[in-house]
Each structure stands twice: as structure tokens, then as C-alpha cells.
Coordinates of C-alpha atoms in Angstrom, one line a residue:
M273 CA 7.9 164.5 300.8
A274 CA 9.1 161.1 299.8
T275 CA 7.9 159.5 296.6
T276 CA 6.2 156.1 297.0
L277 CA 6.8 153.6 294.1
R278 CA 4.0 151.5 293.1
P279 CA 4.5 147.7 293.1
S280 CA 4.7 147.6 289.3
Q281 CA 7.4 150.2 289.2
V282 CA 9.5 148.2 291.8
R283 CA 9.2 145.1 289.7
V284 CA 10.5 147.0 286.6
H285 CA 13.4 148.5 288.6
L286 CA 14.5 145.2 289.9
A287 CA 14.2 143.6 286.5
R288 CA 16.5 146.3 285.0
Q289 CA 19.1 145.7 287.8
R290 CA 19.0 142.0 287.2
W291 CA 19.5 142.5 283.5
R292 CA 22.4 144.8 284.1
L293 CA 23.9 142.3 286.5
R294 CA 23.6 139.5 284.0
L295 CA 25.2 141.8 281.3
V296 CA 28.1 142.5 283.6
W297 CA 28.5 138.8 284.4
A298 CA 28.3 137.9 280.8
G299 CA 31.0 140.5 279.9
L300 CA 33.2 139.2 282.7
S301 CA 32.7 135.7 281.6
V302 CA 33.5 136.5 278.0
G303 CA 36.6 138.5 279.1
A304 CA 37.7 135.6 281.3
L305 CA 37.2 133.1 278.5
G306 CA 39.1 135.4 276.1
L307 CA 42.0 135.7 278.5
A308 CA 42.0 131.9 279.0
V309 CA 42.0 131.4 275.2
R310 CA 44.8 134.0 274.8
L311 CA 46.8 132.4 277.7
V312 CA 46.5 129.0 276.1
Y313 CA 47.5 130.4 272.7
L314 CA 50.5 132.3 274.2
Q315 CA 51.7 129.4 276.4
G316 CA 50.9 126.7 274.0
V317 CA 51.0 127.8 270.3
Q318 CA 53.4 130.7 270.7
A319 CA 55.5 129.4 273.6
E320 CA 58.5 128.3 271.5
W321 CA 58.5 131.5 269.5
F322 CA 58.6 133.6 272.8
R323 CA 61.3 131.3 274.3
E324 CA 63.5 131.9 271.2
R325 CA 62.9 135.7 271.3
A326 CA 63.6 135.8 275.1
A327 CA 66.8 133.8 274.6
A328 CA 67.9 136.1 271.8
Q329 CA 67.5 139.1 274.1
Q330 CA 68.9 137.5 277.2
K331 CA 71.7 135.3 275.8
A332 CA 74.2 135.5 273.0
L333 CA 76.6 132.9 271.5
I334 CA 80.0 134.6 271.6
R335 CA 83.4 133.3 270.3
Q336 CA 86.4 134.3 272.3
A337 CA 88.7 136.7 270.3
S338 CA 92.0 135.0 270.8
P339 CA 95.3 136.5 269.5
R340 CA 97.8 134.5 267.6
R341 CA 100.7 133.2 269.7
T342 CA 103.8 135.3 270.0
V343 CA 106.8 134.1 268.1
V344 CA 110.2 134.4 269.8
D345 CA 113.8 133.5 268.9
S346 CA 116.0 131.1 270.9
Q347 CA 116.9 133.9 273.3
G348 CA 113.3 135.1 273.8
T349 CA 113.5 138.1 271.5
V350 CA 110.1 138.8 270.2
L351 CA 109.8 138.3 266.4
A352 CA 106.0 138.5 266.0
L353 CA 103.1 139.4 268.3
D354 CA 99.4 140.4 268.1
Q355 CA 98.4 143.9 269.1
P356 CA 94.8 144.9 269.8
V357 CA 93.4 147.2 267.1
Y358 CA 89.9 148.4 266.1
E359 CA 87.9 148.9 262.9
L360 CA 85.7 152.0 262.7
Y361 CA 82.3 151.6 261.0
A362 CA 79.7 154.3 260.4
H363 CA 75.9 153.9 260.2
P364 CA 74.6 157.3 258.9
R365 CA 70.9 156.3 259.4
L366 CA 71.5 156.3 263.1
F367 CA 73.2 159.7 263.2
K368 CA 71.5 162.2 265.6
Q369 CA 73.9 165.1 264.6
P370 CA 74.3 166.5 261.1
M371 CA 76.8 164.6 259.0
P372 CA 79.2 167.5 258.5
Q373 CA 79.4 167.9 262.3
I374 CA 80.3 164.2 262.7
A375 CA 83.0 164.5 260.0
Q376 CA 84.3 167.6 261.7
A377 CA 84.7 165.7 265.0
L378 CA 86.4 162.6 263.4
A379 CA 88.8 164.4 261.0
P380 CA 91.5 165.3 263.5
I381 CA 91.4 161.9 265.2
L382 CA 91.7 160.0 261.9
G383 CA 94.0 162.5 260.3
R384 CA 91.7 162.9 257.3
P385 CA 90.2 166.0 255.6
V386 CA 86.6 166.9 256.6
A387 CA 85.5 167.0 253.0
A388 CA 86.8 163.5 252.3
L389 CA 85.1 162.1 255.4
T390 CA 81.8 163.7 254.6
Q391 CA 81.9 162.3 251.1
E392 CA 82.8 158.8 252.5
L393 CA 79.8 159.0 254.9
Q394 CA 77.4 159.6 252.0
R395 CA 78.3 156.3 250.3
A396 CA 75.7 154.2 252.1
P397 CA 73.0 154.3 254.9
S398 CA 74.9 151.8 257.0
G399 CA 78.1 149.7 257.3
I400 CA 80.7 152.2 256.0
I401 CA 84.2 151.3 257.1
L402 CA 86.1 154.4 257.8
A403 CA 89.4 153.1 259.3
R404 CA 91.3 149.9 260.0
G405 CA 94.0 149.1 262.5
L406 CA 93.2 151.8 265.0
L407 CA 95.2 151.6 268.2
P408 CA 93.4 151.5 271.5
G409 CA 94.2 155.1 272.3
V410 CA 92.7 156.3 269.1
A411 CA 89.6 154.1 269.7
Q412 CA 89.2 155.7 273.1
E413 CA 89.3 159.2 271.6
I414 CA 86.4 158.2 269.3
E415 CA 84.4 156.7 272.1
R416 CA 84.7 159.9 274.1
L417 CA 82.9 161.8 271.3
H418 CA 79.7 159.9 272.3
L419 CA 78.4 160.0 268.8
D420 CA 75.5 157.7 267.8
G421 CA 76.0 155.8 264.5
L422 CA 79.7 155.0 265.1
E423 CA 80.8 151.4 265.8
L424 CA 84.2 150.2 266.9
V425 CA 84.9 146.5 266.3
G426 CA 87.9 145.1 268.2
G427 CA 90.5 142.7 266.7
F428 CA 94.2 142.1 266.4
A429 CA 97.0 143.2 264.1
R430 CA 100.3 141.3 263.7
V431 CA 103.4 143.3 264.5
Y432 CA 107.0 142.3 263.6
P433 CA 109.3 144.3 265.9
Q434 CA 112.5 143.1 264.2
Q435 CA 111.1 144.3 260.8
G436 CA 113.1 142.5 258.1
V437 CA 115.4 140.5 260.4
G438 CA 114.2 136.9 260.4
A439 CA 111.4 137.5 258.0
E440 CA 112.7 134.6 255.9
L441 CA 111.8 132.1 258.6
V442 CA 108.9 134.0 260.4
G443 CA 106.9 134.9 257.3
Y444 CA 103.9 137.2 257.5
V445 CA 100.1 137.2 257.8
N446 CA 97.6 138.8 255.3
R447 CA 94.7 141.2 256.1
E448 CA 92.6 138.2 257.2
H449 CA 95.2 137.4 259.8
R450 CA 96.3 134.1 258.2
G451 CA 99.8 133.1 257.6
Q452 CA 101.2 133.4 254.1
A453 CA 104.9 132.4 254.4
G454 CA 107.4 131.0 256.9
V455 CA 106.3 129.5 260.2
E456 CA 103.3 131.8 260.2
L457 CA 102.0 129.5 257.4
S458 CA 103.5 126.1 258.3
Q459 CA 102.6 126.4 262.0
E460 CA 99.2 128.1 261.5
A461 CA 97.5 125.4 263.6
L462 CA 99.8 126.1 266.6
L463 CA 99.8 129.9 266.2
R464 CA 96.0 130.3 265.9
Q465 CA 94.7 129.6 269.4
P466 CA 91.3 127.9 269.4
Q467 CA 88.2 130.3 269.6
I468 CA 86.0 128.7 272.3
P469 CA 82.3 129.5 271.8
A470 CA 80.1 130.3 274.9
L471 CA 76.5 131.3 275.6
L472 CA 76.7 134.4 277.7
Q473 CA 73.7 135.9 279.7
R474 CA 72.7 139.6 279.3
D475 CA 71.1 141.8 281.9
G476 CA 68.2 144.2 281.3
R477 CA 70.4 146.8 279.6
G478 CA 72.0 144.2 277.3
H479 CA 75.3 144.0 279.1
Y480 CA 76.9 140.6 279.5
Q481 CA 76.9 139.1 283.0
S482 CA 80.4 138.2 284.1
A483 CA 79.1 135.3 286.1
T484 CA 78.2 133.5 282.9
V485 CA 81.7 133.8 281.4
P486 CA 83.3 130.3 281.1
T487 CA 86.4 129.7 283.2
S488 CA 88.2 128.6 280.1
W489 CA 88.1 132.2 278.9
L490 CA 89.7 133.4 282.1
L491 CA 92.7 131.0 281.8
D492 CA 95.3 132.7 279.7
D493 CA 97.6 130.5 277.6
P494 CA 100.9 132.5 277.6
R495 CA 102.9 129.9 275.6
Q496 CA 104.9 131.2 272.8
L497 CA 106.2 129.6 269.6
R498 CA 109.9 129.5 270.1
L499 CA 112.3 129.2 267.1
T500 CA 115.8 127.9 266.9
L501 CA 116.8 131.2 265.2
D502 CA 119.2 133.6 267.0
V503 CA 118.4 137.2 266.0
R504 CA 121.9 138.3 267.0
L505 CA 123.5 135.9 264.6
Q506 CA 120.9 136.5 261.9
R507 CA 121.6 140.3 262.0
G508 CA 125.3 139.7 261.7
A509 CA 125.0 137.3 258.8
Q510 CA 122.6 139.7 257.1
S511 CA 125.1 142.5 257.3
A512 CA 128.0 140.3 256.0
L513 CA 126.0 138.9 253.1
R514 CA 124.6 142.3 252.1
Q515 CA 128.1 143.8 251.9
S516 CA 129.4 141.0 249.7
L517 CA 126.4 141.1 247.3
Q518 CA 126.8 144.9 246.9
K519 CA 130.6 144.5 246.3
F520 CA 130.1 141.9 243.6
Q521 CA 126.8 143.1 242.3
A522 CA 125.1 139.8 242.7
Q523 CA 121.4 139.3 242.1
R524 CA 120.7 137.6 245.4
G525 CA 122.3 135.6 248.2
A526 CA 121.7 133.3 251.1
V527 CA 123.4 132.3 254.4
I528 CA 122.4 129.2 256.4
V529 CA 123.8 128.3 259.9
L530 CA 122.7 124.8 260.8
R531 CA 123.5 122.9 264.1
V532 CA 124.9 119.6 263.0
K533 CA 123.7 117.4 265.9
D534 CA 120.0 118.0 265.4
G535 CA 119.5 120.2 262.3
A536 CA 118.3 123.3 264.2
I537 CA 118.5 126.4 262.0
R538 CA 120.3 129.1 263.9
A539 CA 120.3 131.6 261.1
L540 CA 118.8 131.7 257.6
V541 CA 119.3 134.9 255.7
L542 CA 118.1 135.9 252.2
E543 CA 119.0 139.1 250.4
P544 CA 117.2 141.0 249.2
G545 CA 114.5 140.6 251.9
Y546 CA 111.3 142.3 252.9
D547 CA 109.6 143.9 256.0
P548 CA 106.6 141.7 257.0
N549 CA 105.0 144.8 258.6
E550 CA 104.6 146.2 255.1
F551 CA 104.6 143.1 253.0
Y552 CA 102.3 144.7 250.4
R553 CA 105.1 147.1 249.4
F554 CA 107.3 144.3 248.1
P555 CA 107.3 142.2 245.0
L556 CA 105.9 138.7 245.3
E557 CA 109.3 137.0 244.7
R558 CA 110.7 138.4 247.9
F559 CA 108.3 136.2 249.9
K560 CA 109.7 133.0 248.6
N561 CA 112.3 131.3 250.7
W562 CA 114.4 130.2 247.8
A563 CA 116.9 128.5 250.1
V564 CA 114.2 125.9 250.5
T565 CA 112.3 126.1 247.2
D566 CA 114.9 126.8 244.4
L567 CA 117.2 124.1 243.0
Y568 CA 120.7 124.7 241.7
E569 CA 123.6 122.5 240.7
P570 CA 126.0 122.6 243.7
G571 CA 129.2 122.1 241.6
S572 CA 132.4 121.7 243.6
T573 CA 130.7 122.0 247.0
F574 CA 129.2 118.6 246.4
K575 CA 132.6 117.0 246.0
P576 CA 133.1 116.3 249.7
V577 CA 129.7 114.5 249.8
N578 CA 130.9 112.3 246.9
V579 CA 134.2 111.6 248.6
A580 CA 132.2 110.4 251.7
I581 CA 130.1 108.2 249.4
A582 CA 133.3 106.7 247.9
L583 CA 135.0 106.1 251.2
E584 CA 131.8 104.6 252.7
S585 CA 131.7 102.1 249.8
Q586 CA 135.2 100.9 250.8
R587 CA 136.2 100.9 247.2
V588 CA 138.3 104.0 247.7
R589 CA 140.9 104.5 250.5
P590 CA 141.6 107.9 252.0
D591 CA 145.3 107.6 251.1
Q592 CA 144.6 106.4 247.5
V593 CA 146.3 108.3 244.6
F594 CA 144.7 109.0 241.2
Y595 CA 146.2 110.5 238.1
D596 CA 144.7 113.8 237.0
E597 CA 145.1 114.2 233.2
G598 CA 143.5 117.7 233.3
R599 CA 141.1 116.7 230.6
I600 CA 139.4 113.4 229.7
F601 CA 136.5 112.2 227.5
V602 CA 133.6 110.2 229.0
G603 CA 131.1 108.8 226.6
G604 CA 132.4 111.1 223.9
W605 CA 131.9 114.2 226.1
P606 CA 135.0 116.3 227.2
I607 CA 135.5 116.9 231.0
Q608 CA 138.3 119.1 232.2
N609 CA 139.4 121.1 235.2
F610 CA 138.5 124.7 235.5
N611 CA 142.2 125.7 235.1
F612 CA 143.2 123.2 232.4
D613 CA 144.1 125.8 229.9
Q614 CA 146.6 127.4 232.3
A615 CA 147.8 124.5 234.4
G616 CA 147.4 121.4 232.1
A617 CA 147.5 118.0 233.8
G618 CA 147.4 117.9 237.6
G619 CA 149.4 114.7 237.8
S620 CA 149.2 112.2 240.7
L621 CA 146.9 113.4 243.4
S622 CA 145.7 111.9 246.7
V623 CA 142.0 112.1 247.5
S624 CA 142.7 115.0 249.8
E625 CA 144.7 116.9 247.2
I626 CA 141.9 116.4 244.7
L627 CA 139.6 118.2 247.1
E628 CA 142.2 120.9 247.8
Q629 CA 142.7 121.6 244.1
S630 CA 139.0 121.0 243.3
S631 CA 139.9 118.7 240.5
N632 CA 137.0 117.6 238.3
V633 CA 139.0 114.9 236.5
G634 CA 140.3 113.5 239.8
M635 CA 136.7 113.3 241.2
V636 CA 135.6 111.4 238.0
H637 CA 138.3 108.9 238.7
I638 CA 137.3 108.5 242.3
M639 CA 133.6 107.9 241.6
A640 CA 134.4 105.6 238.7
Q641 CA 135.6 103.1 241.3
L642 CA 132.0 102.5 242.2
P643 CA 129.6 100.6 240.0
R644 CA 127.2 103.3 238.7
R645 CA 124.2 101.5 240.1
D646 CA 125.8 101.5 243.6
Y647 CA 126.7 105.2 243.2
Y648 CA 123.1 106.0 242.2
Q649 CA 121.7 104.1 245.2
A650 CA 124.0 105.9 247.5
L651 CA 122.7 109.3 246.2
R652 CA 119.2 108.1 246.7
R653 CA 120.0 107.1 250.3
L654 CA 121.1 110.7 250.9
G655 CA 117.6 111.8 249.9
L656 CA 118.4 113.1 246.4
G657 CA 115.3 112.9 244.3
D658 CA 113.1 113.3 247.4
E659 CA 111.6 116.2 249.2
L660 CA 113.5 117.6 252.2
S661 CA 111.7 117.0 255.5
T662 CA 111.5 120.4 257.3
D663 CA 109.0 122.5 259.1
L664 CA 109.3 125.3 256.5
P665 CA 106.7 125.6 253.8
F666 CA 107.0 125.1 250.0
T667 CA 110.0 122.7 250.0
S668 CA 111.1 121.4 246.6
P669 CA 112.3 117.8 245.9
T670 CA 115.9 117.5 244.8
S671 CA 116.5 116.7 241.2
L672 CA 118.3 113.5 240.1
K673 CA 118.3 111.7 236.8
S674 CA 116.5 108.4 236.5
E675 CA 118.4 105.3 237.4
T676 CA 118.2 104.1 233.8
E677 CA 119.9 107.2 232.5
F678 CA 122.4 107.3 235.3
V679 CA 123.5 103.7 234.8
N680 CA 123.4 103.5 231.0
Y681 CA 125.1 106.8 230.2
P682 CA 128.6 107.1 231.8
V683 CA 128.6 110.9 231.4
E684 CA 125.8 111.2 234.0
A685 CA 127.8 109.6 236.7
A686 CA 130.9 111.5 235.6
T687 CA 129.3 114.9 235.8
A688 CA 127.6 114.0 239.1
A689 CA 131.1 113.4 240.5
F690 CA 131.8 117.1 240.5
G691 CA 128.3 118.3 241.3
Q692 CA 126.6 118.8 237.9
G693 CA 123.6 117.0 236.4
L694 CA 121.9 116.9 239.8
A695 CA 120.2 119.8 241.6
L696 CA 119.3 120.5 245.2
T697 CA 118.4 123.4 247.5
P698 CA 120.9 125.3 249.7
L699 CA 119.2 123.9 252.8
K700 CA 119.6 120.3 251.4
L701 CA 123.3 120.9 250.8
A702 CA 123.6 122.1 254.4
Q703 CA 121.9 119.0 255.6
L704 CA 124.4 116.8 253.8
Y705 CA 127.3 118.6 255.3
A706 CA 125.7 118.3 258.7
A707 CA 125.7 114.5 258.2
I708 CA 129.5 114.6 257.6
G709 CA 129.9 116.9 260.7
N710 CA 127.8 114.8 263.1
G711 CA 129.3 111.4 262.5
G712 CA 127.1 110.3 259.6
W713 CA 123.5 111.1 260.6
L714 CA 121.0 112.7 258.3
V715 CA 119.0 115.1 260.5
S716 CA 115.9 117.1 259.6
P717 CA 116.6 120.9 259.3
H718 CA 114.0 122.8 261.3
A719 CA 113.3 126.3 262.6
V720 CA 110.8 125.6 265.3
A721 CA 112.0 124.6 268.8
G722 CA 108.6 124.1 270.3
L723 CA 106.1 125.9 272.6
W724 CA 107.8 127.9 275.3
H725 CA 106.2 128.9 278.6
P726 CA 107.8 132.2 279.7
Q727 CA 106.8 131.8 283.4
T728 CA 107.7 128.2 284.0
K729 CA 110.6 128.2 281.5
E730 CA 109.3 124.9 280.1
L731 CA 109.8 124.0 276.5
T732 CA 107.4 121.5 274.8
P733 CA 109.4 120.4 271.8
L734 CA 107.7 119.6 268.5
H735 CA 108.2 116.1 267.0
Q736 CA 111.1 115.8 264.6
P737 CA 111.5 112.9 262.1
P738 CA 114.0 110.3 263.3
R739 CA 117.6 110.7 262.1
V740 CA 119.0 108.2 259.6
R741 CA 122.6 107.0 259.5
V742 CA 124.1 107.5 256.0
F743 CA 127.9 107.5 256.8
S744 CA 130.0 105.7 259.4
Q745 CA 132.0 107.7 262.0
A746 CA 135.2 106.5 260.3
T747 CA 134.2 108.0 257.0
C748 CA 133.4 111.3 258.5
D749 CA 136.6 111.3 260.5
A750 CA 138.5 110.9 257.2
V751 CA 136.6 113.6 255.3
I752 CA 136.8 116.4 257.9
P753 CA 140.6 116.7 257.9
M754 CA 140.4 116.9 254.1
L755 CA 138.0 119.8 254.4
E756 CA 140.4 121.4 256.9
R757 CA 143.2 121.2 254.4
V758 CA 141.1 122.9 251.7
V759 CA 140.9 125.9 254.1
E760 CA 144.5 125.7 255.1
R761 CA 146.1 125.1 251.8
G762 CA 143.5 125.1 249.1
T763 CA 140.7 127.3 247.6
G764 CA 139.2 128.0 251.0
K765 CA 142.1 130.1 252.4
P766 CA 140.0 133.4 252.6
A767 CA 137.9 131.7 255.3
R768 CA 140.8 131.1 257.7
I769 CA 140.5 132.5 261.2
P770 CA 143.7 132.8 263.3
G771 CA 143.6 130.4 266.2
Y772 CA 140.5 128.4 265.0
R773 CA 140.2 125.3 263.0
L774 CA 137.5 124.9 260.3
G775 CA 137.0 122.9 257.1
G776 CA 135.1 123.8 254.0
K777 CA 134.7 123.7 250.3
T778 CA 134.3 126.4 247.7
G779 CA 132.1 126.1 244.6
T780 CA 131.6 128.1 241.4
A781 CA 128.9 126.4 239.4
Q782 CA 127.3 127.0 236.1
K783 CA 123.6 127.7 236.0
A784 CA 121.5 125.1 234.2
G785 CA 118.9 126.2 231.8
V786 CA 116.6 124.8 229.1
G787 CA 118.7 122.7 226.7
G788 CA 122.0 123.3 228.5
Y789 CA 123.9 125.8 230.6
R790 CA 123.3 129.5 230.4
S791 CA 125.4 132.6 231.2
G792 CA 125.8 133.4 234.8
K793 CA 127.1 131.4 237.8
I794 CA 126.5 130.6 241.4
T795 CA 129.3 130.9 243.9
S796 CA 129.2 129.2 247.2
F797 CA 131.2 128.2 250.2
V798 CA 130.3 125.6 252.9
A799 CA 132.2 125.2 256.2
L800 CA 132.2 122.9 259.1
F801 CA 133.2 124.6 262.4
P802 CA 135.0 123.9 264.7
V803 CA 137.3 121.0 263.6
P804 CA 137.7 118.2 264.5
R805 CA 134.2 117.9 266.1
P806 CA 132.0 120.4 264.2
E807 CA 129.0 122.0 265.8
Y808 CA 127.8 124.1 262.9
V809 CA 127.5 124.1 259.1
V810 CA 127.8 127.6 257.7
L811 CA 126.8 128.0 254.0
A812 CA 126.8 131.1 251.9
V813 CA 125.5 131.3 248.3
A814 CA 125.6 134.2 245.9
D815 CA 123.6 134.1 242.7
E816 CA 125.2 135.7 239.5
P817 CA 127.9 137.9 240.9
Q818 CA 128.9 140.3 238.2
A819 CA 132.4 141.5 239.2
G820 CA 135.4 140.1 237.4
N821 CA 137.1 138.1 240.2
A822 CA 133.9 136.4 241.3
F823 CA 134.5 132.9 242.7
G824 CA 133.4 131.0 245.8
S825 CA 136.7 131.9 247.4
T826 CA 136.3 135.6 246.8
V827 CA 132.5 136.2 247.1
T828 CA 131.2 133.7 249.7
A829 CA 134.2 132.5 251.7
P830 CA 134.6 135.9 253.4
V831 CA 130.9 135.9 254.3
V832 CA 131.2 132.5 256.0
K833 CA 134.3 133.8 257.8
A834 CA 132.4 136.8 259.2
V835 CA 129.5 134.6 260.3
I836 CA 131.8 132.2 262.1
E837 CA 133.6 135.1 263.8
R838 CA 130.1 136.2 265.0
L839 CA 129.4 132.6 266.3
I840 CA 132.7 132.6 268.2
T841 CA 131.7 135.9 270.0
L842 CA 128.1 134.8 270.7
D843 CA 129.0 131.3 272.0
G844 CA 132.3 132.3 273.7
L845 CA 134.2 129.6 271.8
P846 CA 137.9 129.3 272.8
P847 CA 140.6 129.1 270.2
S848 CA 141.5 125.7 268.9
R849 CA 145.2 126.5 268.9
K850 CA 147.6 129.3 269.6

């Protein structure tokens, strides 16, 4: 039987329903208002913060990891290149396996004891570097372990395939991958390719989207830094120099082969040298290119330069004769020939004979024909007293007395006549001989040919300082035959090569020290080849040879001969005569 509600009960029931309905609507209204306020807060107040967080998750500013340019010699032989390598970092707080288990897995790959690795992993909760310079194959082995908490960071390592051959010019890079010597230092701006930053997009898993990679990253720049060096000649010169230094027990030595027309360095050897792959194993003095940095008094090898100065002044004729007393006094100071005690006076000598016999007294008489101020200015025009312009680092300015001293004290000009009282580097002396060989032009010695594109075979040369004329062609044409006679009939006989003509000059100089000259000597020989139109200057220097018969003719002239014979083979040069 159905229950019948009284009217009063109906009214109460309807009132309750209306109250509930109002309560629901009030809740919905408050909720909607809250959502609206929250939406305004999120899209207004916190909008910038959310945009930054979203950008941080979706995008990343990445710099392209660019290797240093490859360095090659004049024939394309690789001298230096970058190789991909990895650094291995450990973050123990992220390990999901026990630490000994991880050490056990890494030990055979890294070639390290398990105990040592375990101890290393206990040093810090994160950021422990376990290995550097890992090759890609080793890195792949580590990745295949799928161990959490290990991080491989990619980079590049510099490799020098020729080891110590050419290190004098190439140099090396430190652990931060920055050049420390040679062209690695002087051409740092060219070798370090620009790292182009780009904002890359990530997908939901954090992987970078290839569509957002800039096209500039996809365009490879294959250009290489090409040197004027010829590794084949460098290796031959190194061998010849090393044998001579060992034979005469010299402290160190150098060989320079310079192309006379433009100053291109085809070889520059220093012994003892170093391996740039393991530079940290060698003493610091090995890294210095002392053919560019260290000054020495050239002695008799400077005499041909002085003869050129004298002839250029037109105060001395090539056929002029001077009397060699064997020993003279200038400003109260004695000056004599090296063989005065045995030979006495040299007698009447032509300019050529003075060079042949390397007469100090004869050179003093030749240079005395010039006013000392004119002589000094001629030396300055040759760049003495200035820094040599070259693309190799750490060049030293040549040393020359002040003009006041040179002009007011006759002995200064007299000693300069036979290569004492002034100092220069071996490379500067080679430059001066190149000026005689190329018709009188002072060129800038350089080791960098330019940027070479291996596919298009195009070379973009680097800018070289303009050459400067310092001698006339007539002066050079007069000096070169004199140098040839030095080799044919004088102290340069050990450098003779059957069928080929060359000119040169020996030198055995004292070593200047504080307050005067000290024990020890420097022997050298400089040659122009071939005569009568030279293409190369070849210079060899040996510092403090210890054996008894140590002179420029015995220590360094044979080295120059061996280097020229190597040049003949490499360039296919025909004989000058039967």
C-alpha cells in the first residue's frame, strides 16, 4: 500500500532538494572560479617561468665540436691530425649495480686492476674521471655494458703520424688542445675551426631532432694547413745531421733549407728533437726552435754578406787587391787570421782570395773602405737589430751595437767585418744568403704555404710581407762565383759534389759570453745551390763539437753536401757539368 505524504512533508522535501541544488551550484561556481584564478595565475604570473622550463626541456644551445685542421707537408703527407676520442666519467650515486660489479666489468676494457678501479670509484659521489683519450672502439665496448652511472664525453686528440720528423716546425698541442709551439701555436686561429652555436629541438625522449640541425653544421670544411716543408728532405737532413753530431760529440745542431726566390722553408731540422705525441716526456728546452730564437756570432759565414755590402757601396771592386799582414791592430786591439801563427802574412790577395782563405785581416781592409756610418746603415738595411719577419713563433731580434759605438770605436766595425760583435739567428743568416742567391731581394722565411683543399686541389696562400731589394743583381753576380771558388779551392772543399756547381762559406766562431768570449765554438757551413742561378740556401750549424778536428769544413760541410745530394734526387736536378 503506497504511502501518502502530507503537504507539509512535500514542502520540506522540496526545500531540501533546492538546498542541495544550491550547494552543488555553489561548489561548481567556486570550483570554476578557482580554476579561472589558477588559469590566470598560470598563464599570466607564471607564464614566463613555464616557457623557460619548456624551452630548457625541448631545446638546447649546442656548440659544434670541430676538430683542428689537419697539417700536411708540401707533398700532402699528414703531419698532424685530430682523432675522435672519449673521456669516461663515473657517477656512483646513479649506479644500479654494486660498485665492485661495475669495477669488474670495466677493468678488462680499461686495462686496470679491479681493486684500483673500486678505490677510484669511492672518491666522490659523482664526476669521477676514470680515463682520457679512449678510442671509439673502446668507447663502444663500454657502451655495450649498459651500465647506469657511466658517461662518455666525446672530443678530439691530436696525433702526429711522423712522430719527431718535422716537430720543429709543426709544434704540439697541450691537454687543452691548444698550440704550444711551431705552427700549432703561430697559426692557432687558422687551425681551430670556429665552433658555431645552434639551438637544437628535442623530442619527448630528449633526443635531438635532425631537422633543427643548421645547414652550416652539415657542410664539412676539408681544407688543410699546408706547409712548405718536405718530409722526405727533412728526414734525410735529420739523418745526416744526427750522424755528424754523434761523430763530433756536439751538443746540438741545426739544418735549414730555404728556397731563395720566396723564403719557403723546405726543411728545418734541430737535434736533439722530440716526439710531439709524447711531449710531456721531454725537457722544456727541446720545444724551443733555437734556429729562430737563439742568437750567435756567425763568424766567417758572415764574410760574403760583408763583401756584398762593400761591392754594393761601389767603394770596392771585385778585382781589387788588398795586402794581408796576417796580424794588425785596430784601436789598440789585435786582430789576426786564425792561422797566423803557422802561416804568417797572407800577402796580396784579391777579394775572392780573401774569401777563399777566410782572411780576417783582409776583410778588415775591405770594410775599412766604407765610412763606418755607411757600413752601419747598410747592416741596418739588412735587418740587423730588428726582429725577423716569419710565421714561426718566438723570433728574436738580431743584435747590433748602437750606431754611436759602431762609428766612434773603430774596433767595432773591424770585428763586424769578420762576423764578430754582432749576433743573429741561423734563420736570419739563411735569409741573408737567400738575398745573394735571388738577385738581391730580402724575402720573408716562412713555413706555411696556405690552406689546401684536397678535393679541388686549390691552395689559398697566406699573405707574406713584400720583399725588399738590398743588393743589385750585379753585386750578387759578383759574389756567387767567389762562393763557388771557396768550395772548389778553399775551405769548402768537403762540400763538393762531382758534376754539380755550388758555392758556400765555412765558419768556426767563438761563443760570446758575459764579459767576453768563453770556451766552446760554433761550426757552420752555408751553401747556395746550384750555381750560377741558386734555388736553395742550405745551412748547417753544430754547437760545441768536442772532437779535435772540429771546424766548419769537417763538421757541417759534409752535412750540407748530404742534404744537397738528397735535393738532387728529390728534384731530379741534372748535373751542371760533366
